[in-house]
C-alpha positions as a Markdown table, in Angstrom:
| # | Residue | x | y | z |
|---|---|---|---|---|
| 1 | Met | -47.2 | -23.8 | -17.3 |
| 2 | Ile | -45.9 | -20.5 | -17.1 |
| 3 | Ala | -46.6 | -19.4 | -20.0 |
| 4 | Ala | -44.1 | -16.3 | -19.8 |
| 5 | Thr | -41.1 | -17.2 | -17.9 |
| 6 | Val | -40.0 | -19.1 | -15.2 |
| 7 | Ala | -41.4 | -15.8 | -12.8 |
| 8 | Ala | -38.6 | -13.9 | -9.9 |
| 9 | Ala | -35.8 | -16.4 | -10.1 |
| 10 | Gln | -33.9 | -16.1 | -6.7 |
| 11 | Thr | -30.3 | -16.0 | -6.9 |
| 12 | Pro | -29.2 | -18.8 | -7.8 |
| 13 | Gly | -27.7 | -21.5 | -4.9 |
| 14 | Lys | -28.6 | -18.8 | -2.1 |
| 15 | Arg | -31.6 | -18.5 | 0.2 |
| 16 | Pro | -33.0 | -14.7 | -0.6 |
| 17 | Thr | -33.6 | -12.7 | 2.7 |
| 18 | Trp | -36.9 | -12.1 | 4.0 |
| 19 | Gln | -37.0 | -9.0 | 1.9 |
| 20 | Glu | -35.4 | -10.7 | -0.8 |
| 21 | His | -38.1 | -13.0 | -1.0 |
| 22 | Ala | -41.1 | -11.2 | -0.1 |
| 23 | Gln | -40.2 | -9.2 | -3.4 |
| 24 | Ala | -40.1 | -11.8 | -5.4 |
| 25 | Val | -43.0 | -13.5 | -4.4 |
| 26 | Thr | -44.8 | -10.4 | -5.4 |
| 27 | Lys | -43.6 | -10.2 | -8.7 |
| 28 | Phe | -44.8 | -13.8 | -9.5 |
| 29 | Gln | -48.1 | -12.8 | -8.1 |
| 30 | Gln | -48.6 | -10.0 | -10.3 |
| 31 | Met | -47.5 | -11.6 | -13.3 |
| 32 | Leu | -49.2 | -14.5 | -12.9 |
| 33 | Asn | -52.4 | -12.7 | -12.4 |
| 34 | Ala | -51.4 | -10.7 | -15.0 |
| 35 | Glu | -51.1 | -13.6 | -17.3 |
| 36 | Tyr | -54.7 | -14.6 | -16.2 |
| 37 | Arg | -56.2 | -11.1 | -17.4 |
| 38 | Asn | -54.4 | -11.5 | -20.9 |
| 39 | Pro | -56.6 | -13.3 | -23.6 |
| 40 | Ala | -54.0 | -14.9 | -25.1 |
| 41 | Glu | -52.7 | -16.2 | -22.0 |
| 42 | Ser | -55.2 | -16.4 | -19.6 |
| 43 | Pro | -56.8 | -20.5 | -18.8 |
| 44 | Leu | -59.8 | -18.5 | -17.6 |
| 45 | Pro | -62.8 | -19.1 | -19.9 |
| 46 | Pro | -63.9 | -15.8 | -21.8 |
| 47 | Glu | -67.0 | -15.4 | -18.7 |
| 48 | Val | -64.9 | -16.1 | -15.7 |
| 49 | Arg | -62.1 | -13.9 | -17.2 |
| 50 | Lys | -64.4 | -11.3 | -17.6 |
| 51 | Lys | -64.9 | -11.0 | -13.3 |
| 52 | Phe | -61.1 | -12.1 | -12.6 |
| 53 | Thr | -59.8 | -9.7 | -9.9 |
| 54 | Gly | -56.6 | -12.3 | -9.1 |
| 55 | Leu | -55.7 | -15.6 | -7.9 |
| 56 | Ala | -55.8 | -16.5 | -4.3 |
| 57 | Phe | -52.8 | -16.8 | -2.4 |
| 58 | Phe | -51.6 | -18.5 | 0.6 |
| 59 | Pro | -49.7 | -15.6 | 3.2 |
| 60 | Leu | -46.6 | -15.2 | 2.5 |
| 61 | Asn | -44.5 | -17.8 | 3.9 |
| 62 | Tyr | -40.9 | -17.6 | 4.0 |
| 63 | His | -40.5 | -20.9 | 5.8 |
| 64 | Cys | -41.8 | -22.2 | 2.6 |
| 65 | Cys | -38.6 | -21.2 | 0.9 |
| 66 | Val | -35.9 | -23.5 | 1.0 |
| 67 | Leu | -32.2 | -23.9 | 0.0 |
| 68 | Ala | -32.5 | -27.9 | -1.6 |
| 69 | Arg | -29.3 | -29.8 | -2.5 |
| 70 | Phe | -29.7 | -31.1 | -6.4 |
| 71 | Val | -28.6 | -34.7 | -7.0 |
| 72 | Arg | -28.4 | -34.7 | -11.3 |
| 73 | Asp | -29.8 | -37.9 | -12.4 |
| 74 | Ser | -30.6 | -38.4 | -16.1 |
| 75 | Thr | -30.1 | -42.3 | -16.4 |
| 76 | Gln | -33.5 | -43.2 | -16.4 |
| 77 | Ala | -35.0 | -43.9 | -20.0 |
| 78 | Pro | -38.2 | -40.9 | -20.8 |
| 79 | Phe | -41.3 | -41.8 | -19.8 |
| 80 | Pro | -44.9 | -41.0 | -20.8 |
| 81 | Met | -46.2 | -38.7 | -18.6 |
| 82 | Pro | -50.0 | -38.9 | -17.4 |
| 83 | Thr | -52.1 | -36.4 | -17.9 |
| 84 | Ser | -56.0 | -35.3 | -16.8 |
| 85 | Thr | -56.8 | -36.4 | -20.2 |
| 86 | Ala | -55.2 | -39.5 | -22.5 |
| 87 | Arg | -52.6 | -37.1 | -24.1 |
| 88 | Arg | -49.2 | -38.8 | -22.6 |
| 89 | Pro | -46.4 | -36.3 | -23.0 |
| 90 | Leu | -42.6 | -37.9 | -22.8 |
| 91 | Tyr | -40.3 | -36.2 | -20.3 |
| 92 | Gln | -37.2 | -37.1 | -18.2 |
| 93 | Lys | -36.2 | -37.2 | -14.7 |
| 94 | Tyr | -33.1 | -34.8 | -14.7 |
| 95 | Gly | -32.6 | -35.0 | -11.2 |
| 96 | Glu | -33.9 | -34.6 | -7.5 |
| 97 | Leu | -34.4 | -32.2 | -5.4 |
| 98 | Gln | -33.6 | -33.2 | -0.9 |
| 99 | Phe | -34.3 | -30.3 | 2.0 |
| 100 | Val | -36.3 | -29.9 | 5.0 |
| 101 | Leu | -40.0 | -28.8 | 5.1 |
| 102 | Glu | -41.8 | -28.1 | 8.5 |
| 103 | Gly | -38.7 | -29.9 | 10.2 |
| 104 | Lys | -39.3 | -33.0 | 8.2 |
| 105 | Pro | -36.9 | -34.4 | 5.1 |
| 106 | Gln | -38.9 | -34.3 | 1.7 |
| 107 | Gln | -37.2 | -34.7 | -1.7 |
| 108 | Leu | -39.1 | -34.5 | -5.3 |
| 109 | Thr | -38.3 | -35.1 | -8.9 |
| 110 | Val | -37.2 | -32.9 | -11.4 |
| 111 | Tyr | -38.8 | -33.5 | -15.1 |
| 112 | Gln | -37.4 | -32.3 | -18.1 |
| 113 | Ser | -40.5 | -32.0 | -21.1 |
| 114 | Leu | -38.9 | -33.4 | -24.5 |
| 115 | Asp | -41.3 | -31.3 | -26.4 |
| 116 | Leu | -40.7 | -28.1 | -24.2 |
| 117 | Lys | -36.9 | -28.5 | -24.7 |
| 118 | Gln | -37.3 | -28.2 | -28.9 |
| 119 | Lys | -39.1 | -25.1 | -28.5 |
| 120 | Pro | -36.7 | -22.0 | -28.1 |
| 121 | Gly | -36.6 | -20.4 | -24.8 |
| 122 | Phe | -37.6 | -23.7 | -23.1 |
| 123 | Glu | -34.2 | -25.5 | -24.2 |
| 124 | Asp | -33.2 | -24.9 | -20.7 |
| 125 | Tyr | -36.9 | -25.6 | -18.7 |
| 126 | Leu | -37.5 | -27.5 | -15.7 |
| 127 | Phe | -40.5 | -28.8 | -14.2 |
| 128 | Ile | -41.7 | -29.9 | -10.7 |
| 129 | Pro | -45.3 | -30.9 | -10.1 |
| 130 | Phe | -46.7 | -32.2 | -6.7 |
| 131 | Thr | -48.7 | -32.7 | -4.1 |
| 132 | Asp | -49.4 | -32.4 | -0.6 |
| 133 | Pro | -52.2 | -32.6 | 2.5 |
| 134 | Thr | -53.4 | -29.4 | 1.4 |
| 135 | Asn | -55.2 | -30.5 | -2.1 |
| 136 | Gly | -58.4 | -31.0 | -2.1 |
| 137 | His | -58.9 | -28.9 | 0.7 |
| 138 | Thr | -57.5 | -25.3 | 0.4 |
| 139 | Ser | -55.3 | -26.0 | -2.7 |
| 140 | Tyr | -56.4 | -28.0 | -5.7 |
| 141 | Gly | -56.9 | -31.2 | -5.5 |
| 142 | Gly | -54.9 | -32.5 | -8.4 |
| 143 | Gly | -51.7 | -30.5 | -6.9 |
| 144 | Arg | -49.3 | -27.8 | -8.3 |
| 145 | Tyr | -46.2 | -27.2 | -10.4 |
| 146 | Ile | -43.3 | -25.2 | -9.6 |
| 147 | Asp | -41.2 | -24.1 | -12.9 |
| 148 | Met | -37.6 | -23.9 | -12.9 |
| 149 | Arg | -34.9 | -23.2 | -15.1 |
| 150 | Leu | -31.2 | -25.1 | -15.3 |
| 151 | Gly | -29.2 | -21.8 | -14.0 |
| 152 | Gln | -31.2 | -21.7 | -10.7 |
| 153 | Ile | -29.1 | -25.1 | -9.9 |
| 154 | Gln | -25.7 | -24.1 | -8.7 |
| 155 | Gln | -23.3 | -26.3 | -7.2 |
| 156 | Gly | -25.0 | -28.5 | -6.5 |
| 157 | Gln | -27.8 | -26.4 | -4.6 |
| 158 | Ala | -31.2 | -24.8 | -5.4 |
| 159 | Val | -33.8 | -22.6 | -4.2 |
| 160 | Val | -37.1 | -24.4 | -4.1 |
| 161 | Asp | -39.9 | -21.7 | -3.2 |
| 162 | Phe | -43.2 | -22.9 | -2.8 |
| 163 | Asn | -44.8 | -19.5 | -3.1 |
| 164 | Gln | -44.3 | -19.8 | -6.7 |
| 165 | Ala | -46.3 | -22.8 | -6.5 |
| 166 | Tyr | -49.5 | -22.5 | -9.1 |
| 167 | Asn | -52.4 | -24.8 | -10.1 |
| 168 | Pro | -52.3 | -26.7 | -13.5 |
| 169 | Phe | -54.6 | -25.0 | -16.1 |
| 170 | Cys | -57.1 | -27.7 | -16.1 |
| 171 | Ala | -58.2 | -26.5 | -12.8 |
| 172 | Tyr | -59.8 | -23.9 | -14.3 |
| 173 | Ser | -60.6 | -25.4 | -17.4 |
| 174 | Pro | -61.4 | -29.3 | -18.6 |
| 175 | Val | -60.3 | -28.1 | -22.0 |
| 176 | Tyr | -56.8 | -28.9 | -20.9 |
| 177 | Ser | -54.4 | -31.4 | -20.7 |
| 178 | Cys | -52.2 | -31.2 | -17.6 |
| 179 | Pro | -49.6 | -33.6 | -16.7 |
| 180 | Val | -50.9 | -35.3 | -13.1 |
| 181 | Pro | -47.6 | -35.4 | -10.2 |
| 182 | Pro | -46.4 | -38.7 | -10.2 |
| 183 | Ala | -46.7 | -40.6 | -6.5 |
| 184 | Glu | -43.1 | -39.9 | -6.0 |
| 185 | Asn | -43.2 | -36.2 | -5.8 |
| 186 | Arg | -46.1 | -36.3 | -2.8 |
| 187 | Ile | -45.0 | -34.3 | 0.2 |
| 188 | Thr | -45.5 | -35.6 | 3.6 |
| 189 | Val | -46.4 | -32.1 | 5.4 |
| 190 | Ala | -48.9 | -29.3 | 4.3 |
| 191 | Val | -47.4 | -26.9 | 2.4 |
| 192 | Lys | -49.7 | -23.7 | 3.0 |
| 193 | Ala | -48.2 | -21.1 | 0.4 |
| 194 | Gly | -48.5 | -20.3 | -3.1 |
| 195 | Val | -51.7 | -20.5 | -4.9 |
| 196 | Met | -54.8 | -21.4 | -3.5 |
| 197 | Ser | -57.9 | -23.2 | -4.2 |
| 198 | Asp | -60.7 | -20.9 | -6.0 |
| 199 | His | -63.1 | -23.6 | -4.6 |
């Protein structure tokens, strides 16, 4: 999870222009790099952080910023989300995002952490873990995350920008316990946007 706030949120319910998108992604990348340089927030081990010059990102991809239909669904009971360790934090399904990427229909489930919901400043935080065919090749093998706030959903729509997809902290250090993207959140096309793999 990005430690600060959900970075560079788009105008709710409206896909940004190319220029607006470029500015938002640049802001997101700057915020993420700043977080990784900050000893208080960085997931990087000290010896790696000293040499850190910036994360590797895919080139800006406007086609990977989509306007999705949001379907609310909170009828399912909370469940223990599998992680990279034995920890099983409780999450609840919040809804579904339906959109088209590379000409193919896709769907992602949006989750809400019951623990994070209790923390000041994160009451409206939503979590979208996903995998795609780039995992283990040009992006981290364990999948990536996108953060969202409730306010980004307006009139049954939300902008999903994969240029703001980032790696779990456990991609950088085994000391972290990171949610594993559920099988239902597998995107069938390669998402060439967001943070790339360092390996």
